[in-house]
PDB file of C-alpha atoms and ligand atoms in Angstrom:
ATOM      1  CA  MET C   1      40.504  -5.716   5.620  1.00  0.00           C
ATOM      2  CA  ASP C   2      39.290  -8.839   7.408  1.00  0.00           C
ATOM      3  CA  ASP C   3      37.696  -7.106  10.402  1.00  0.00           C
ATOM      4  CA  CYS C   4      35.981  -4.306   8.439  1.00  0.00           C
ATOM      5  CA  ILE C   5      32.155  -4.422   8.611  1.00  0.00           C
ATOM      6  CA  PHE C   6      31.729  -2.712   5.258  1.00  0.00           C
ATOM      7  CA  CYS C   7      34.197  -5.031   3.516  1.00  0.00           C
ATOM      8  CA  LYS C   8      32.105  -7.890   4.904  1.00  0.00           C
ATOM      9  CA  ILE C   9      28.955  -6.277   3.481  1.00  0.00           C
ATOM     10  CA  ILE C  10      30.667  -6.012   0.086  1.00  0.00           C
ATOM     11  CA  LYS C  11      31.680  -9.680   0.228  1.00  0.00           C
ATOM     12  CA  GLY C  12      28.104 -10.610   1.185  1.00  0.00           C
ATOM     13  CA  GLU C  13      29.188 -11.980   4.566  1.00  0.00           C
ATOM     14  CA  ILE C  14      26.883  -9.475   6.288  1.00  0.00           C
ATOM     15  CA  PRO C  15      23.484  -8.839   4.653  1.00  0.00           C
ATOM     16  CA  SER C  16      22.453  -5.370   3.561  1.00  0.00           C
ATOM     17  CA  TYR C  17      19.492  -3.724   1.882  1.00  0.00           C
ATOM     18  CA  THR C  18      21.350  -2.944  -1.330  1.00  0.00           C
ATOM     19  CA  ILE C  19      19.903  -0.177  -3.481  1.00  0.00           C
ATOM     20  CA  TYR C  20      22.549   0.016  -6.196  1.00  0.00           C
ATOM     21  CA  GLU C  21      25.916  -1.421  -7.111  1.00  0.00           C
ATOM     22  CA  ASP C  22      28.458  -1.346  -9.885  1.00  0.00           C
ATOM     23  CA  ASP C  23      32.129  -2.316 -10.206  1.00  0.00           C
ATOM     24  CA  ILE C  24      33.275   0.560  -7.998  1.00  0.00           C
ATOM     25  CA  VAL C  25      30.586   1.220  -5.377  1.00  0.00           C
ATOM     26  CA  LYS C  26      27.799  -0.328  -3.355  1.00  0.00           C
ATOM     27  CA  VAL C  27      24.848   1.624  -1.945  1.00  0.00           C
ATOM     28  CA  PHE C  28      22.786   0.227   0.922  1.00  0.00           C
ATOM     29  CA  LEU C  29      20.454   1.415   3.653  1.00  0.00           C
ATOM     30  CA  ASP C  30      21.969   2.551   6.940  1.00  0.00           C
ATOM     31  CA  ILE C  31      21.025   0.178   9.767  1.00  0.00           C
ATOM     32  CA  ASN C  32      20.282   3.103  12.115  1.00  0.00           C
ATOM     33  CA  PRO C  33      18.752   5.787   9.878  1.00  0.00           C
ATOM     34  CA  ASN C  34      18.574   9.499  10.743  1.00  0.00           C
ATOM     35  CA  THR C  35      15.816   9.949   8.148  1.00  0.00           C
ATOM     36  CA  ASN C  36      13.773   7.541   6.038  1.00  0.00           C
ATOM     37  CA  GLY C  37      15.940   6.240   3.203  1.00  0.00           C
ATOM     38  CA  HIS C  38      19.251   7.135   4.881  1.00  0.00           C
ATOM     39  CA  MET C  39      21.793   5.275   2.765  1.00  0.00           C
ATOM     40  CA  LEU C  40      25.527   4.804   2.538  1.00  0.00           C
ATOM     41  CA  ILE C  41      27.538   4.965  -0.675  1.00  0.00           C
ATOM     42  CA  ILE C  42      30.774   3.065  -0.225  1.00  0.00           C
ATOM     43  CA  PRO C  43      33.700   2.095  -2.477  1.00  0.00           C
ATOM     44  CA  LYS C  44      34.102  -1.651  -3.000  1.00  0.00           C
ATOM     45  CA  LYS C  45      37.816  -1.251  -2.381  1.00  0.00           C
ATOM     46  CA  HIS C  46      38.754  -0.507   1.229  1.00  0.00           C
ATOM     47  CA  PHE C  47      39.840   3.103   1.809  1.00  0.00           C
ATOM     48  CA  LEU C  48      40.007   4.663   5.252  1.00  0.00           C
ATOM     49  CA  ASP C  49      38.869   8.238   4.685  1.00  0.00           C
ATOM     50  CA  ILE C  50      39.047  11.330   2.475  1.00  0.00           C
ATOM     51  CA  ASN C  51      42.849  11.401   2.695  1.00  0.00           C
ATOM     52  CA  ASP C  52      43.139   7.782   1.641  1.00  0.00           C
ATOM     53  CA  ILE C  53      40.596   7.393  -1.170  1.00  0.00           C
ATOM     54  CA  ASP C  54      41.770   8.003  -4.752  1.00  0.00           C
ATOM     55  CA  GLU C  55      40.243  10.912  -6.656  1.00  0.00           C
ATOM     56  CA  GLU C  56      38.781   8.781  -9.431  1.00  0.00           C
ATOM     57  CA  THR C  57      36.758   6.696  -6.975  1.00  0.00           C
ATOM     58  CA  ARG C  58      35.731   9.798  -5.027  1.00  0.00           C
ATOM     59  CA  MET C  59      34.470  11.453  -8.214  1.00  0.00           C
ATOM     60  CA  HIS C  60      32.511   8.323  -9.095  1.00  0.00           C
ATOM     61  CA  ILE C  61      30.867   8.467  -5.660  1.00  0.00           C
ATOM     62  CA  PHE C  62      29.963  12.117  -6.356  1.00  0.00           C
ATOM     63  CA  LYS C  63      28.223  11.014  -9.540  1.00  0.00           C
ATOM     64  CA  ILE C  64      26.296   8.271  -7.745  1.00  0.00           C
ATOM     65  CA  GLN C  65      25.264  10.715  -4.986  1.00  0.00           C
ATOM     66  CA  LYS C  66      23.335  12.701  -7.577  1.00  0.00           C
ATOM     67  CA  GLN C  67      21.663   9.588  -9.011  1.00  0.00           C
ATOM     68  CA  MET C  68      20.622   8.398  -5.555  1.00  0.00           C
ATOM     69  CA  TYR C  69      19.230  11.821  -4.688  1.00  0.00           C
ATOM     70  CA  LYS C  70      17.075  11.620  -7.805  1.00  0.00           C
ATOM     71  CA  LEU C  71      15.928   8.154  -6.728  1.00  0.00           C
ATOM     72  CA  VAL C  72      14.754   9.276  -3.277  1.00  0.00           C
ATOM     73  CA  GLU C  73      13.020  12.305  -4.771  1.00  0.00           C
ATOM     74  CA  GLU C  74      11.121  10.018  -7.109  1.00  0.00           C
ATOM     75  CA  LYS C  75      10.472   7.021  -4.874  1.00  0.00           C
ATOM     76  CA  LEU C  76      10.274   8.492  -1.371  1.00  0.00           C
ATOM     77  CA  ASP C  77       9.042  11.991  -2.213  1.00  0.00           C
ATOM     78  CA  ALA C  78      12.093  13.514  -0.526  1.00  0.00           C
ATOM     79  CA  ILE C  79      12.163  17.282  -0.877  1.00  0.00           C
ATOM     80  CA  GLY C  80      15.861  17.670  -0.116  1.00  0.00           C
ATOM     81  CA  CYS C  81      18.837  15.704   1.092  1.00  0.00           C
ATOM     82  CA  THR C  82      21.886  16.088   3.293  1.00  0.00           C
ATOM     83  CA  PHE C  83      25.205  14.433   2.478  1.00  0.00           C
ATOM     84  CA  ALA C  84      27.796  13.726   5.160  1.00  0.00           C
ATOM     85  CA  GLN C  85      31.192  12.071   5.052  1.00  0.00           C
ATOM     86  CA  ASN C  86      32.900  11.653   8.400  1.00  0.00           C
ATOM     87  CA  ASN C  87      36.630  11.509   9.093  1.00  0.00           C
ATOM     88  CA  GLY C  88      38.806  11.042  12.170  1.00  0.00           C
ATOM     89  CA  ILE C  89      36.960  11.281  15.472  1.00  0.00           C
ATOM     90  CA  ALA C  90      33.656  11.714  13.609  1.00  0.00           C
ATOM     91  CA  GLN C  91      34.023   8.410  11.773  1.00  0.00           C
ATOM     92  CA  ASP C  92      32.832   5.208  13.445  1.00  0.00           C
ATOM     93  CA  VAL C  93      33.250   2.746  10.591  1.00  0.00           C
ATOM     94  CA  LYS C  94      36.776   3.047   9.243  1.00  0.00           C
ATOM     95  CA  HIS C  95      35.881   2.358   5.608  1.00  0.00           C
ATOM     96  CA  TYR C  96      35.194   5.510   3.563  1.00  0.00           C
ATOM     97  CA  HIS C  97      31.474   6.133   3.144  1.00  0.00           C
ATOM     98  CA  MET C  98      29.168   8.900   2.031  1.00  0.00           C
ATOM     99  CA  HIS C  99      25.884   9.308   3.896  1.00  0.00           C
ATOM    100  CA  LEU C 100      22.833  10.355   1.915  1.00  0.00           C
ATOM    101  CA  MET C 101      19.996  11.417   4.182  1.00  0.00           C
ATOM    102  CA  PRO C 102      16.781  12.248   2.353  1.00  0.00           C
ATOM    103  CA  ARG C 103      15.001  15.251   3.820  1.00  0.00           C
ATOM    104  CA  TYR C 104      11.327  15.853   4.377  1.00  0.00           C
ATOM    105  CA  GLN C 105       9.112  18.559   5.804  1.00  0.00           C
ATOM    106  CA  ASN C 106       9.192  18.294   9.624  1.00  0.00           C
ATOM    107  CA  ASP C 107      11.840  15.559   9.641  1.00  0.00           C
ATOM    108  CA  GLY C 108      13.163  16.668  13.039  1.00  0.00           C
ATOM    109  CA  TRP C 109      16.597  17.520  11.638  1.00  0.00           C
ATOM    110  CA  LYS C 110      17.005  20.707  13.663  1.00  0.00           C
ATOM    111  CA  ASN C 111      16.979  18.602  16.815  1.00  0.00           C
ATOM    112  CA  VAL C 112      19.802  16.292  15.722  1.00  0.00           C
ATOM    113  CA  TYR C 113      22.689  18.351  17.066  1.00  0.00           C
ATOM    114  CA  ASP C 114      23.496  19.866  20.445  1.00  0.00           C
ATOM    115  CA  LYS C 115      24.737  23.376  19.623  1.00  0.00           C
ATOM    116  CA  SER C 116      25.697  24.387  23.155  1.00  0.00           C
ATOM    117  CA  HIS C 117      29.447  24.343  22.288  1.00  0.00           C
ATOM    118  CA  ILE C 118      29.090  26.718  19.304  1.00  0.00           C
ATOM    119  CA  LYS C 119      31.233  29.875  19.518  1.00  0.00           C
ATOM    120  CA  ASN C 120      30.672  33.272  17.968  1.00  0.00           C
ATOM    121  CA  VAL C 121      31.005  33.081  14.143  1.00  0.00           C
ATOM    122  CA  GLU C 122      33.439  36.059  14.081  1.00  0.00           C
ATOM    123  CA  GLU C 123      35.779  34.309  16.527  1.00  0.00           C
ATOM    124  CA  ILE C 124      35.956  31.261  14.254  1.00  0.00           C
ATOM    125  CA  TYR C 125      36.388  33.452  11.154  1.00  0.00           C
ATOM    126  CA  GLU C 126      39.418  35.138  12.743  1.00  0.00           C
ATOM    127  CA  LYS C 127      41.112  31.715  13.023  1.00  0.00           C
ATOM    128  CA  LEU C 128      40.248  30.526   9.530  1.00  0.00           C
ATOM    129  CA  LYS C 129      40.836  33.554   7.304  1.00  0.00           C
TER     130      LYS C 129
HETATM  131  P1  5GP S 201      30.049   7.034  10.565  1.00  0.00           P
HETATM  132  O1  5GP S 201      29.830   7.624  11.909  1.00  0.00           O
HETATM  133  O2  5GP S 201      31.233   6.104  10.535  1.00  0.00           O
HETATM  134  O3  5GP S 201      30.089   8.062   9.478  1.00  0.00           O
HETATM  135  O4  5GP S 201      28.742   6.196  10.260  1.00  0.00           O
HETATM  136  C1  5GP S 201      28.688   4.814  10.183  1.00  0.00           C
HETATM  137  C2  5GP S 201      27.276   4.433   9.816  1.00  0.00           C
HETATM  138  O5  5GP S 201      27.243   3.057   9.504  1.00  0.00           O
HETATM  139  C3  5GP S 201      26.253   4.668  10.927  1.00  0.00           C
HETATM  140  O6  5GP S 201      25.230   5.538  10.467  1.00  0.00           O
HETATM  141  C4  5GP S 201      25.729   3.261  11.237  1.00  0.00           C
HETATM  142  O7  5GP S 201      24.360   3.244  11.541  1.00  0.00           O
HETATM  143  C5  5GP S 201      26.041   2.497   9.969  1.00  0.00           C
HETATM  144  N1  5GP S 201      26.308   1.082  10.180  1.00  0.00           N
HETATM  145  C6  5GP S 201      27.152   0.535  11.086  1.00  0.00           C
HETATM  146  N2  5GP S 201      27.165  -0.803  10.991  1.00  0.00           N
HETATM  147  C7  5GP S 201      26.305  -1.113   9.991  1.00  0.00           C
HETATM  148  C8  5GP S 201      25.881  -2.364   9.407  1.00  0.00           C
HETATM  149  O8  5GP S 201      26.310  -3.443   9.794  1.00  0.00           O
HETATM  150  N3  5GP S 201      24.991  -2.286   8.386  1.00  0.00           N
HETATM  151  C9  5GP S 201      24.499  -1.098   7.939  1.00  0.00           C
HETATM  152  N4  5GP S 201      23.625  -1.137   6.939  1.00  0.00           N
HETATM  153  N5  5GP S 201      24.871   0.092   8.454  1.00  0.00           N
HETATM  154  C10 5GP S 201      25.761   0.082   9.471  1.00  0.00           C
HETATM  155 ZN1   ZN S 202      36.583  -2.075   4.512  1.00  0.00          ZN
END
């Protein structure tokens, strides 16, 4: 994918603060972090999203998520973390990636989302059950 930012990061054409890499994934700091240490775990091979990525690679990313969580606990004194993986309208960069956002006391997380569109939980349950 010639015009993919993350493919360019993998090829070294765009610099990144790389935390970890192996044959399958690269982990680097997000350029616009939501919390300190916000990082992205991405496959070296270009996949679009959760429907596109193969299960073996996805499971490897799951394994690395746990290792990176341990790292931020140890090195940044994180006391939690939030993972996010966006698809479709939620996804800006169209190369599969897993966000790891270390969490801290008073990290302002509760203010990240506007909840004004949220409907009654029972109404949503009726549609999903
Ligand atoms: P998405 O909304 O696609 O899940 O998130 C894409 C993420 O990639 C965003 O958090 C954004 O800050 C990050 N990002 C976009 N371009 C770059 C870049 O060139 N370098 C790095 N390190 N992160 C990027
Ligand atoms: Zn790509």
